[in-house]
Amino acid sequence: MFDITLATWQILVIKIIVILTVVPVGALVGGYAEHKVMAHLQHRLGPMYPGGFHGWATTLADGIKFLYKEDIIPAAADRKVFSLAPAAIMVPIIMTYLVIPIDRALIVEDLDVGIFYLLAVGSLSTIGLLMAGWSSANKYALIGALRSAAQLIAYELPIVLAAVVVAMLAGSLSLIDIVETQNWPFAIWPPGIGFIAFLLFTVGAVAEMTRVPFDMPVAESEIITGPFTEYSGMRYIFAHMFAEMGHMVAFGGIGATLFLGGYQPIVPIPFLDFIPGVIWFSAKTMFMIFLFLWIRPTFPRVREDQLQKFAWKFLIPVGLALVLVTGAWVLYV
Amino acid sequence: MAVDEHRAPRTTESDDARRLVKARRPGFGIGLLKGMAVTLKHLFKHNTVIQYPDEKQDLSSRTRGVIALKEENCTVCMLCARECPDWCIYIDSHKETLAPKREGGRPRKRNILDRFAIDYALCMYCGICVEVCPYDALFWSREFEYAEYDIRELTHEKEKLSDWMASVLPPPALEEGAEYPGSPTRAPEVADGAAAPVKPVQAEASDAAAGTPERRGAQAAPLGTGGRPADAGAPKEAKPDVGPVPGRQAEAAPAPEGAEPAAAEAPPVQEEEQQAAPSQEQAPGPEPTAEDHAGPGGRTETASPEVLGIQMGAEPASPSPRESTETPSPEVLGIQMGGGPAPSPGAGEDAVGAPEEAETRTPQEGPDPEEVARLQETPGPNVEVPNEEPKPTALDPTEDPKEVYEAVLSDQLAKGSSPEVAEARAKVARVKAERGIARNPGVATKEDS
């Protein structure tokens, strides 16, 4: 098709540019979707003026506004750590995009240990949050950082167990292989197992993003904005807004890949094959994002201790049991 | 799952316990799904948000947006400025002398409004001025966009207040079968003892006429829309008694004459009456007796409750034509405001006669053609001008203002006025007493002469 031969470094540059474009654009679109979807779920209109048509430029205007703001570093803060923390939060999130297959050939790198890589990279941003909270010299920031560290560790486990279930069903850690195995999405087939794993993943993802109802680390009514209390301007959007939105889009893509069949049609009917994989993948990602947005205005926040109990006493045992059941299914069915 | 406790009726303890048990039963996350269904439903519901600067809400007809002034109705009586709890109404005026109406008559005087301003930075939108205005010069408008950049610019002058008049809605339509405000039916009962229970209602009715358009609507349909408990209850009780009995109608014309001597008589008698009146008003109407049909002479000594009612409900006008032209009766005004037909052919010609007719009408009954004709024929020697402010004439103008206040207050309350209106009137009476103004000019004139 294309007779263009590119050197490895050229391909690398193109991939980097694509990823570095996709993540902020995804964050902006995700932010706008969050404003509007949440508003309509609550019977409001949300932003209506910026950009003219239903406030489409809201997040863009918001981002530009933040860029103009003063970048304040507290006198007592550990300057170097404080300045680096947003990058330490943001980089792992961007890195998760590398292994998500948008189509059969549209993937930055098809790693053999794709799931493992995702989970490993995903837990890295905890370090960034701890850096931000510790270096701010602010008790709210510190409490928030410790809370988020505890929460990310606690909710990493249900996600890991759900991913283990998927890996067992697919018999591979490569994300391309996982997608190709799903004639029926794992969320539908095998019955029950896949769906429970999907629920585990969704709950864990919402908690990982520290979104309502699991937003104890940034509980603004108690500890201002948690680890980001002292941040302002550009660092604040990178540490908080971009990170949260980028995280949401990434988790949407991961959920679509692992449980909804990625770029494959949702049901194995040949008639549906004419729709390109990109569209299938985007639609499934959007559905996942909508799910995250839907949860936020619906449920009240849980308390810190309830949050920990829910993970350790309910989600993780369920996940472990599910791994056992999956093993039996893989062996005997 | 949370129970809708605020909506649930009061329940017994066992009910609560049962509900608690039910709520604690494991629901396997069904409640979570229910919650998500609720928010999802709202996603697809039609959104009712009104984007204010672009689109405007259709406000209720009773919205208290701003107070508008109908300048030509203002007689500079100052009641609004005096009653204003914030003292935010500023009125300036001067007097103008007009040529006498008839040759050889006295020159007439008229108050000309120079300034009428409301400081909306002080105004608390209580609406007392609108309520208290006897001449329908103040109205609530639905206009609300009059913010200013400087607090001093919030004092709006009469030009601006008059502009807002354009946004005042016409009074709401009367209810079906309601009495038109101008229908004269009250005449026969005025003199009749049987009509005693109606008195407070009548007082209310004249209140309503002096109030806002909405109030006038209420007056027109007393059975349906009585704003106060007294309104709602009284007419039903009164109805059987006020039926147009021919015999009573015959008595109607001389009755007010009979009332006047009573008013001129010694105040102590009436003070007794005043105390007696409320209890009698509460009781169902007494049967008409022969005594009630006695001539005016017999009434002076034993002024029956309804005679007192006349005096309270209606201040006898001073005989001079000047006064009658200067302060047209609120009833007449009300009719003009309401855009209705003239009260009656006779009333239009004779300013003195019209109020009398107005006084004698009641909102409870349909107009009786015979009666209307009779009223039109009646020359009108009774110069009873109804006053929008019923006042007890029994009190001496030189009395202690505090006593006056208490007396008027209790009197008003007994007649079924709302506490606010009663207090407002009592305050007016107190101010008048402090300044030595007779509360009933008619009585004072008679006493002087």
Short mmCIF file of C-alpha atoms in Angstrom, two decimals, chain B residues 1-447:
data_model
loop_
_atom_site.label_atom_id
_atom_site.label_comp_id
_atom_site.label_asym_id
_atom_site.label_seq_id
_atom_site.Cartn_x
_atom_site.Cartn_y
_atom_site.Cartn_z
CA MET B 1 -31.27 1.55 50.30
CA ALA B 2 -32.39 4.82 51.80
CA VAL B 3 -36.02 5.24 52.57
CA ASP B 4 -37.84 8.33 51.43
CA GLU B 5 -38.52 9.41 54.95
CA HIS B 6 -39.38 12.98 54.18
CA ARG B 7 -42.13 11.84 51.89
CA ALA B 8 -43.38 8.95 53.92
CA PRO B 9 -46.25 9.70 56.25
CA ARG B 10 -45.70 9.51 59.96
CA THR B 11 -45.24 5.88 60.82
CA THR B 12 -45.21 3.80 63.90
CA GLU B 13 -42.10 2.40 65.47
CA SER B 14 -42.74 -1.06 64.19
CA ASP B 15 -43.01 0.33 60.68
CA ASP B 16 -39.68 2.03 61.07
CA ALA B 17 -38.12 -1.10 62.44
CA ARG B 18 -39.44 -3.15 59.58
CA ARG B 19 -38.14 -0.67 57.10
CA LEU B 20 -34.76 -0.69 58.78
CA VAL B 21 -34.60 -4.45 58.55
CA LYS B 22 -35.54 -4.22 54.91
CA ALA B 23 -32.93 -1.57 54.30
CA ARG B 24 -30.23 -3.68 55.90
CA ARG B 25 -31.06 -6.73 53.87
CA PRO B 26 -28.31 -7.27 51.33
CA GLY B 27 -29.44 -5.89 48.00
CA PHE B 28 -26.53 -7.22 45.93
CA GLY B 29 -25.90 -3.79 44.53
CA ILE B 30 -29.40 -3.39 43.09
CA GLY B 31 -29.60 -0.01 44.77
CA LEU B 32 -26.51 1.13 42.88
CA LEU B 33 -28.12 0.17 39.59
CA LYS B 34 -31.30 1.98 40.60
CA GLY B 35 -29.26 5.09 41.28
CA MET B 36 -27.59 4.86 37.91
CA ALA B 37 -30.97 4.44 36.25
CA VAL B 38 -32.14 7.66 37.89
CA THR B 39 -29.26 9.72 36.54
CA LEU B 40 -29.54 8.08 33.14
CA LYS B 41 -33.19 9.01 32.96
CA HIS B 42 -32.27 12.62 33.52
CA LEU B 43 -29.77 12.46 30.68
CA PHE B 44 -32.60 11.88 28.24
CA LYS B 45 -35.20 14.09 29.86
CA HIS B 46 -36.00 17.39 28.29
CA ASN B 47 -33.89 20.00 29.95
CA THR B 48 -35.83 22.79 31.56
CA VAL B 49 -32.96 25.17 32.20
CA ILE B 50 -33.77 28.72 31.14
CA GLN B 51 -30.68 30.48 29.83
CA TYR B 52 -31.47 33.74 31.45
CA PRO B 53 -29.99 36.59 29.47
CA ASP B 54 -30.94 34.89 26.21
CA GLU B 55 -34.36 33.68 27.17
CA LYS B 56 -36.56 34.96 29.93
CA GLN B 57 -38.79 33.19 32.30
CA ASP B 58 -42.50 33.84 32.23
CA LEU B 59 -42.83 35.13 35.73
CA SER B 60 -45.93 34.67 37.83
CA SER B 61 -48.49 37.44 37.59
CA ARG B 62 -47.96 38.12 41.28
CA THR B 63 -44.21 38.54 41.01
CA ARG B 64 -42.89 41.25 43.29
CA GLY B 65 -40.40 42.73 40.90
CA VAL B 66 -40.55 46.45 41.40
CA ILE B 67 -43.12 48.96 42.64
CA ALA B 68 -44.68 51.04 39.89
CA LEU B 69 -46.50 54.32 40.35
CA LYS B 70 -49.69 55.39 38.62
CA GLU B 71 -49.01 59.02 39.05
CA GLU B 72 -52.46 60.35 38.24
CA ASN B 73 -53.98 58.29 41.03
CA CYS B 74 -51.70 59.63 43.72
CA THR B 75 -53.31 62.15 46.01
CA VAL B 76 -50.21 62.74 48.10
CA CYS B 77 -51.92 61.28 51.13
CA MET B 78 -48.48 60.13 52.31
CA LEU B 79 -49.77 56.86 53.69
CA CYS B 80 -47.20 54.86 51.77
CA ALA B 81 -44.31 57.02 52.92
CA ARG B 82 -45.51 56.80 56.49
CA GLU B 83 -46.10 53.09 56.48
CA CYS B 84 -42.86 52.23 54.78
CA PRO B 85 -40.79 50.34 57.35
CA ASP B 86 -37.58 51.45 55.67
CA TRP B 87 -38.66 55.02 55.06
CA CYS B 88 -37.51 54.70 51.51
CA ILE B 89 -40.34 56.63 49.82
CA TYR B 90 -39.78 60.32 49.26
CA ILE B 91 -42.76 62.49 48.37
CA ASP B 92 -42.86 66.22 47.68
CA SER B 93 -45.97 68.09 46.71
CA HIS B 94 -47.64 71.46 46.63
CA LYS B 95 -51.23 72.63 46.76
CA GLU B 96 -52.96 74.22 43.84
CA THR B 97 -56.14 76.22 43.92
CA LEU B 98 -58.71 75.58 41.28
CA ALA B 99 -61.70 77.62 40.30
CA PRO B 100 -64.92 76.72 42.11
CA LYS B 101 -67.04 74.15 40.45
CA ARG B 102 -70.20 76.14 40.63
CA GLU B 103 -70.62 79.86 40.67
CA GLY B 104 -70.35 81.23 44.14
CA GLY B 105 -68.74 78.08 45.42
CA ARG B 106 -65.53 77.81 47.25
CA PRO B 107 -62.32 77.51 45.29
CA ARG B 108 -61.15 73.95 45.24
CA LYS B 109 -57.73 72.83 46.26
CA ARG B 110 -55.74 69.99 44.93
CA ASN B 111 -52.46 68.33 45.84
CA ILE B 112 -49.96 68.20 43.03
CA LEU B 113 -47.26 65.55 43.20
CA ASP B 114 -43.82 67.06 42.63
CA ARG B 115 -41.60 64.18 43.55
CA PHE B 116 -42.22 60.55 44.21
CA ALA B 117 -39.09 58.49 44.62
CA ILE B 118 -38.40 55.05 46.00
CA ASP B 119 -34.92 54.16 47.13
CA TYR B 120 -34.60 50.56 46.05
CA ALA B 121 -31.34 50.27 47.89
CA LEU B 122 -33.40 50.54 51.08
CA CYS B 123 -36.65 48.99 49.94
CA MET B 124 -37.19 45.51 51.29
CA TYR B 125 -40.07 44.73 48.96
CA CYS B 126 -42.52 44.15 51.78
CA GLY B 127 -45.29 45.66 49.69
CA ILE B 128 -46.91 47.53 52.56
CA CYS B 129 -47.03 50.69 50.45
CA VAL B 130 -48.90 48.84 47.72
CA GLU B 131 -51.27 47.40 50.29
CA VAL B 132 -51.85 50.63 52.11
CA CYS B 133 -52.35 52.89 49.10
CA PRO B 134 -56.04 53.80 49.20
CA TYR B 135 -56.14 55.18 45.68
CA ASP B 136 -54.55 52.41 43.66
CA ALA B 137 -51.52 54.45 42.80
CA LEU B 138 -48.92 51.80 43.60
CA PHE B 139 -48.65 48.43 41.93
CA TRP B 140 -46.34 45.51 41.80
CA SER B 141 -44.63 45.16 38.46
CA ARG B 142 -42.89 42.06 37.21
CA GLU B 143 -39.94 44.12 36.01
CA PHE B 144 -36.78 43.13 37.84
CA GLU B 145 -33.85 44.24 35.73
CA TYR B 146 -33.03 47.61 37.19
CA ALA B 147 -29.63 47.06 38.68
CA GLU B 148 -27.32 50.06 38.74
CA TYR B 149 -23.60 50.47 39.08
CA ASP B 150 -23.95 53.08 41.81
CA ILE B 151 -26.09 52.68 44.89
CA ARG B 152 -27.26 56.27 44.58
CA GLU B 153 -28.78 55.55 41.23
CA LEU B 154 -31.12 53.06 42.81
CA THR B 155 -33.33 55.90 44.00
CA HIS B 156 -35.80 55.96 41.17
CA GLU B 157 -37.93 59.03 40.55
CA LYS B 158 -41.55 59.11 39.57
CA GLU B 159 -40.79 59.22 35.86
CA LYS B 160 -39.06 55.85 36.08
CA LEU B 161 -41.71 54.48 38.44
CA SER B 162 -44.41 55.58 36.01
CA ASP B 163 -42.58 53.92 33.14
CA TRP B 164 -42.82 50.66 35.02
CA MET B 165 -46.58 51.08 35.10
CA ALA B 166 -46.56 49.84 31.52
CA SER B 167 -45.37 46.45 32.72
CA VAL B 168 -48.10 46.09 35.33
CA LEU B 169 -50.50 43.39 34.31
CA PRO B 170 -54.22 44.06 34.18
CA PRO B 171 -56.06 42.56 37.11
CA PRO B 172 -56.84 38.90 36.63
CA ALA B 173 -60.20 37.96 35.25
CA LEU B 174 -63.00 37.41 37.71
CA GLU B 175 -64.05 33.91 38.52
CA GLU B 176 -67.06 32.57 36.80
CA GLY B 177 -70.22 33.66 38.51
CA ALA B 178 -68.36 36.21 40.56
CA GLU B 179 -69.93 39.49 41.48
CA TYR B 180 -68.78 42.45 39.48
CA PRO B 181 -67.12 44.90 41.85
CA GLY B 182 -69.47 47.70 40.94
CA SER B 183 -72.82 45.98 41.42
CA PRO B 184 -75.00 47.77 43.96
CA THR B 185 -76.77 45.25 46.12
CA ARG B 186 -75.89 46.21 49.63
CA ALA B 187 -78.50 48.89 50.17
CA PRO B 188 -81.31 47.06 51.91
CA GLU B 189 -79.24 45.40 54.56
CA VAL B 190 -77.49 48.50 55.71
CA ALA B 191 -80.27 49.42 58.00
CA ASP B 192 -81.24 45.96 58.94
CA GLY B 193 -80.21 44.37 62.16
CA ALA B 194 -80.31 41.01 60.50
CA ALA B 195 -77.33 41.97 58.43
CA ALA B 196 -75.02 42.46 61.36
CA PRO B 197 -72.75 39.52 60.67
CA VAL B 198 -72.00 40.84 57.25
CA LYS B 199 -70.32 43.92 58.56
CA PRO B 200 -66.78 42.70 58.79
CA VAL B 201 -67.10 41.27 55.37
CA GLN B 202 -68.18 44.54 54.04
CA ALA B 203 -65.25 46.22 55.63
CA GLU B 204 -63.02 43.67 54.02
CA ALA B 205 -64.60 44.30 50.70
CA SER B 206 -63.85 47.97 50.81
CA ASP B 207 -60.31 47.09 51.85
CA ALA B 208 -59.98 44.98 48.84
CA ALA B 209 -61.21 47.72 46.62
CA ALA B 210 -58.46 49.94 47.87
CA GLY B 211 -55.78 47.36 47.35
CA THR B 212 -53.98 45.94 44.38
CA PRO B 213 -55.70 44.56 41.32
CA GLU B 214 -55.37 41.10 42.75
CA ARG B 215 -57.10 42.21 45.86
CA ARG B 216 -59.88 43.59 43.83
CA GLY B 217 -60.28 40.26 42.18
CA ALA B 218 -60.58 38.71 45.58
CA GLN B 219 -63.27 41.12 46.51
CA ALA B 220 -65.21 40.31 43.43
CA ALA B 221 -65.32 36.66 44.29
CA PRO B 222 -65.44 36.56 48.03
CA LEU B 223 -66.60 33.01 48.28
CA GLY B 224 -63.83 31.55 46.22
CA THR B 225 -60.81 33.69 46.72
CA GLY B 226 -61.09 35.16 50.17
CA GLY B 227 -57.52 36.07 51.02
CA ARG B 228 -58.17 36.03 54.73
CA PRO B 229 -59.96 33.57 56.90
CA ALA B 230 -62.58 36.11 57.78
CA ASP B 231 -63.36 36.62 54.13
CA ALA B 232 -63.76 33.01 53.45
CA GLY B 233 -65.93 32.19 56.38
CA ALA B 234 -68.19 35.13 56.80
CA PRO B 235 -70.12 35.33 53.55
CA LYS B 236 -71.52 31.86 53.92
CA GLU B 237 -72.87 32.64 57.31
CA ALA B 238 -74.17 35.91 56.18
CA LYS B 239 -75.83 34.78 53.05
CA PRO B 240 -79.17 33.64 54.38
CA ASP B 241 -79.64 36.88 56.24
CA VAL B 242 -78.93 39.26 53.45
CA GLY B 243 -81.47 37.94 51.03
CA PRO B 244 -83.32 40.73 49.36
CA VAL B 245 -86.49 40.86 51.41
CA PRO B 246 -88.81 43.51 50.03
CA GLY B 247 -89.71 44.77 53.44
CA ARG B 248 -86.16 45.55 54.25
CA GLN B 249 -85.58 47.27 51.01
CA ALA B 250 -88.23 49.74 51.88
CA GLU B 251 -86.20 50.64 54.91
CA ALA B 252 -83.04 51.13 53.05
CA ALA B 253 -83.13 54.75 52.09
CA PRO B 254 -83.62 56.39 55.45
CA ALA B 255 -81.24 54.10 57.22
CA PRO B 256 -78.01 56.04 56.80
CA GLU B 257 -79.75 59.08 58.18
CA GLY B 258 -80.52 57.08 61.18
CA ALA B 259 -76.92 56.17 61.42
CA GLU B 260 -75.64 59.66 61.41
CA PRO B 261 -77.32 60.88 64.49
CA ALA B 262 -75.96 57.85 66.17
CA ALA B 263 -72.53 58.83 65.16
CA ALA B 264 -73.06 62.30 66.40
CA GLU B 265 -74.38 61.05 69.68
CA ALA B 266 -72.35 60.59 72.74
CA PRO B 267 -69.24 58.53 72.10
CA PRO B 268 -69.59 56.42 75.27
CA VAL B 269 -72.59 54.65 73.86
CA GLN B 270 -70.64 53.68 70.86
CA GLU B 271 -67.74 52.55 72.86
CA GLU B 272 -70.00 50.06 74.47
CA GLU B 273 -71.19 49.15 71.07
CA GLN B 274 -67.74 48.63 69.90
CA GLN B 275 -67.10 46.09 72.54
CA ALA B 276 -70.40 44.46 71.98
CA ALA B 277 -70.03 44.34 68.27
CA PRO B 278 -67.44 41.61 67.82
CA SER B 279 -69.38 39.07 69.82
CA GLN B 280 -72.50 39.84 67.91
CA GLU B 281 -70.68 39.60 64.68
CA GLN B 282 -69.54 36.16 65.48
CA ALA B 283 -73.02 34.97 66.24
CA PRO B 284 -75.33 33.99 63.43
CA GLY B 285 -77.45 36.86 62.33
CA PRO B 286 -80.38 37.69 64.57
CA GLU B 287 -83.82 37.61 63.15
CA PRO B 288 -85.16 40.88 61.85
CA THR B 289 -87.53 42.26 64.43
CA ALA B 290 -89.99 45.02 64.55
CA GLU B 291 -87.51 47.09 66.43
CA ASP B 292 -85.21 46.99 63.51
CA HIS B 293 -87.84 48.48 61.36
CA ALA B 294 -88.38 51.34 63.68
CA GLY B 295 -87.79 54.83 62.39
CA PRO B 296 -84.53 56.68 62.64
CA GLY B 297 -85.60 58.26 65.86
CA GLY B 298 -85.60 55.03 67.74
CA ARG B 299 -82.09 54.29 66.67
CA THR B 300 -80.23 57.09 68.26
CA GLU B 301 -80.44 55.63 71.69
CA THR B 302 -79.95 52.02 70.89
CA ALA B 303 -77.48 52.02 68.10
CA SER B 304 -77.41 48.49 66.87
CA PRO B 305 -74.18 46.85 65.78
CA GLU B 306 -74.73 47.42 62.13
CA VAL B 307 -75.11 51.13 62.67
CA LEU B 308 -71.70 51.09 64.17
CA GLY B 309 -70.61 49.11 61.18
CA ILE B 310 -71.75 51.84 58.91
CA GLN B 311 -69.77 54.35 60.81
CA MET B 312 -66.75 52.19 60.82
CA GLY B 313 -67.03 51.12 57.28
CA ALA B 314 -67.85 54.51 55.97
CA GLU B 315 -66.90 57.89 57.10
CA PRO B 316 -69.60 60.43 56.58
CA ALA B 317 -68.42 62.87 54.00
CA SER B 318 -68.08 66.48 54.76
CA PRO B 319 -70.81 68.28 52.96
CA SER B 320 -68.51 70.49 50.93
CA PRO B 321 -68.22 69.52 47.27
CA ARG B 322 -64.54 70.27 47.42
CA GLU B 323 -63.78 67.27 49.45
CA SER B 324 -65.78 64.93 47.36
CA THR B 325 -63.99 65.99 44.23
CA GLU B 326 -60.64 65.98 45.89
CA THR B 327 -60.84 62.51 47.21
CA PRO B 328 -62.96 60.41 44.98
CA SER B 329 -64.12 57.28 46.62
CA PRO B 330 -61.90 54.26 46.21
CA GLU B 331 -64.79 52.29 44.90
CA VAL B 332 -65.22 54.64 42.01
CA LEU B 333 -61.52 54.57 41.42
CA GLY B 334 -61.48 50.85 41.59
CA ILE B 335 -64.08 50.64 38.93
CA GLN B 336 -62.17 52.98 36.71
CA MET B 337 -58.99 51.05 37.25
CA GLY B 338 -60.66 47.81 36.57
CA GLY B 339 -61.86 49.11 33.25
CA GLY B 340 -65.41 48.22 34.10
CA PRO B 341 -68.54 50.12 33.28
CA ALA B 342 -69.49 53.21 35.20
CA PRO B 343 -71.11 52.32 38.50
CA SER B 344 -74.49 53.58 37.47
CA PRO B 345 -75.88 56.41 35.40
CA GLY B 346 -76.76 58.43 38.46
CA ALA B 347 -73.37 58.08 40.03
CA GLY B 348 -71.47 59.56 37.17
CA GLU B 349 -73.31 62.84 37.41
CA ASP B 350 -73.41 63.20 41.11
CA ALA B 351 -70.11 62.72 42.81
CA VAL B 352 -71.84 62.78 46.15
CA GLY B 353 -74.38 60.20 45.22
CA ALA B 354 -71.97 57.71 43.79
CA PRO B 355 -70.06 56.95 46.93
CA GLU B 356 -73.24 56.45 48.80
CA GLU B 357 -74.20 53.85 46.32
CA ALA B 358 -70.82 52.31 46.54
CA GLU B 359 -71.11 52.13 50.25
CA THR B 360 -74.36 50.33 50.07
CA ARG B 361 -73.27 47.60 47.72
CA THR B 362 -72.11 44.27 48.80
CA PRO B 363 -70.15 41.71 46.88
CA GLN B 364 -72.19 38.85 48.21
CA GLU B 365 -75.24 39.16 46.06
CA GLY B 366 -76.18 39.60 42.50
CA PRO B 367 -77.50 42.95 41.43
CA ASP B 368 -81.19 43.27 41.86
CA PRO B 369 -82.65 45.30 38.98
CA GLU B 370 -85.35 46.73 41.20
CA GLU B 371 -82.85 47.85 43.67
CA VAL B 372 -80.62 49.43 41.09
CA ALA B 373 -83.52 51.37 39.72
CA ARG B 374 -84.53 52.48 43.19
CA LEU B 375 -81.04 53.58 44.01
CA GLN B 376 -80.85 55.58 40.87
CA GLU B 377 -84.07 57.33 41.74
CA THR B 378 -83.04 58.08 45.23
CA PRO B 379 -81.94 61.70 45.20
CA GLY B 380 -79.11 61.07 47.64
CA PRO B 381 -79.53 63.28 50.64
CA ASN B 382 -77.23 60.98 52.50
CA VAL B 383 -73.80 62.25 51.91
CA GLU B 384 -72.13 59.14 53.22
CA VAL B 385 -68.82 58.87 51.51
CA PRO B 386 -67.21 55.51 52.14
CA ASN B 387 -63.75 55.78 53.46
CA GLU B 388 -61.26 53.18 52.44
CA GLU B 389 -60.06 53.16 56.00
CA PRO B 390 -62.80 52.09 58.35
CA LYS B 391 -62.20 53.80 61.62
CA PRO B 392 -64.04 53.68 64.86
CA THR B 393 -65.68 56.99 65.35
CA ALA B 394 -66.24 56.33 68.97
CA LEU B 395 -62.85 57.51 70.00
CA ASP B 396 -62.27 61.05 70.97
CA PRO B 397 -59.60 62.74 68.87
CA THR B 398 -58.02 64.16 71.97
CA GLU B 399 -57.41 60.76 73.46
CA ASP B 400 -54.10 59.29 74.35
CA PRO B 401 -52.40 58.06 71.13
CA LYS B 402 -51.47 54.77 72.77
CA GLU B 403 -55.05 54.09 73.72
CA VAL B 404 -56.15 55.01 70.25
CA TYR B 405 -53.64 52.58 68.85
CA GLU B 406 -54.84 49.76 71.06
CA ALA B 407 -58.47 50.51 70.41
CA VAL B 408 -58.10 50.65 66.65
CA LEU B 409 -55.97 47.54 66.65
CA SER B 410 -58.43 45.47 68.62
CA ASP B 411 -61.28 46.89 66.63
CA GLN B 412 -59.65 46.03 63.34
CA LEU B 413 -58.76 42.56 64.48
CA ALA B 414 -62.27 41.99 65.67
CA LYS B 415 -63.53 42.97 62.25
CA GLY B 416 -61.41 40.36 60.63
CA SER B 417 -58.57 42.46 59.25
CA SER B 418 -55.27 40.70 58.99
CA PRO B 419 -52.84 41.56 61.79
CA GLU B 420 -50.64 43.53 59.40
CA VAL B 421 -53.41 45.69 58.06
CA ALA B 422 -54.86 46.15 61.52
CA GLU B 423 -51.53 47.27 62.82
CA ALA B 424 -50.99 49.60 59.88
CA ARG B 425 -54.33 51.24 60.46
CA ALA B 426 -53.75 51.44 64.16
CA LYS B 427 -50.48 53.21 63.47
CA VAL B 428 -52.20 55.69 61.19
CA ALA B 429 -54.75 56.34 63.89
CA ARG B 430 -52.01 56.85 66.44
CA VAL B 431 -50.16 59.31 64.24
CA LYS B 432 -53.36 61.22 63.71
CA ALA B 433 -54.10 61.22 67.38
CA GLU B 434 -50.62 62.51 68.10
CA ARG B 435 -51.20 65.36 65.73
CA GLY B 436 -54.65 66.06 67.08
CA ILE B 437 -56.41 65.26 63.87
CA ALA B 438 -59.90 64.02 64.27
CA ARG B 439 -60.12 60.57 62.87
CA ASN B 440 -63.62 61.19 61.66
CA PRO B 441 -63.97 64.60 60.12
CA GLY B 442 -67.67 64.09 59.61
CA VAL B 443 -68.30 63.58 63.27
CA ALA B 444 -66.09 66.42 64.24
CA THR B 445 -67.94 68.75 61.93
CA LYS B 446 -71.24 67.75 63.39
CA GLU B 447 -70.03 68.21 66.88
#
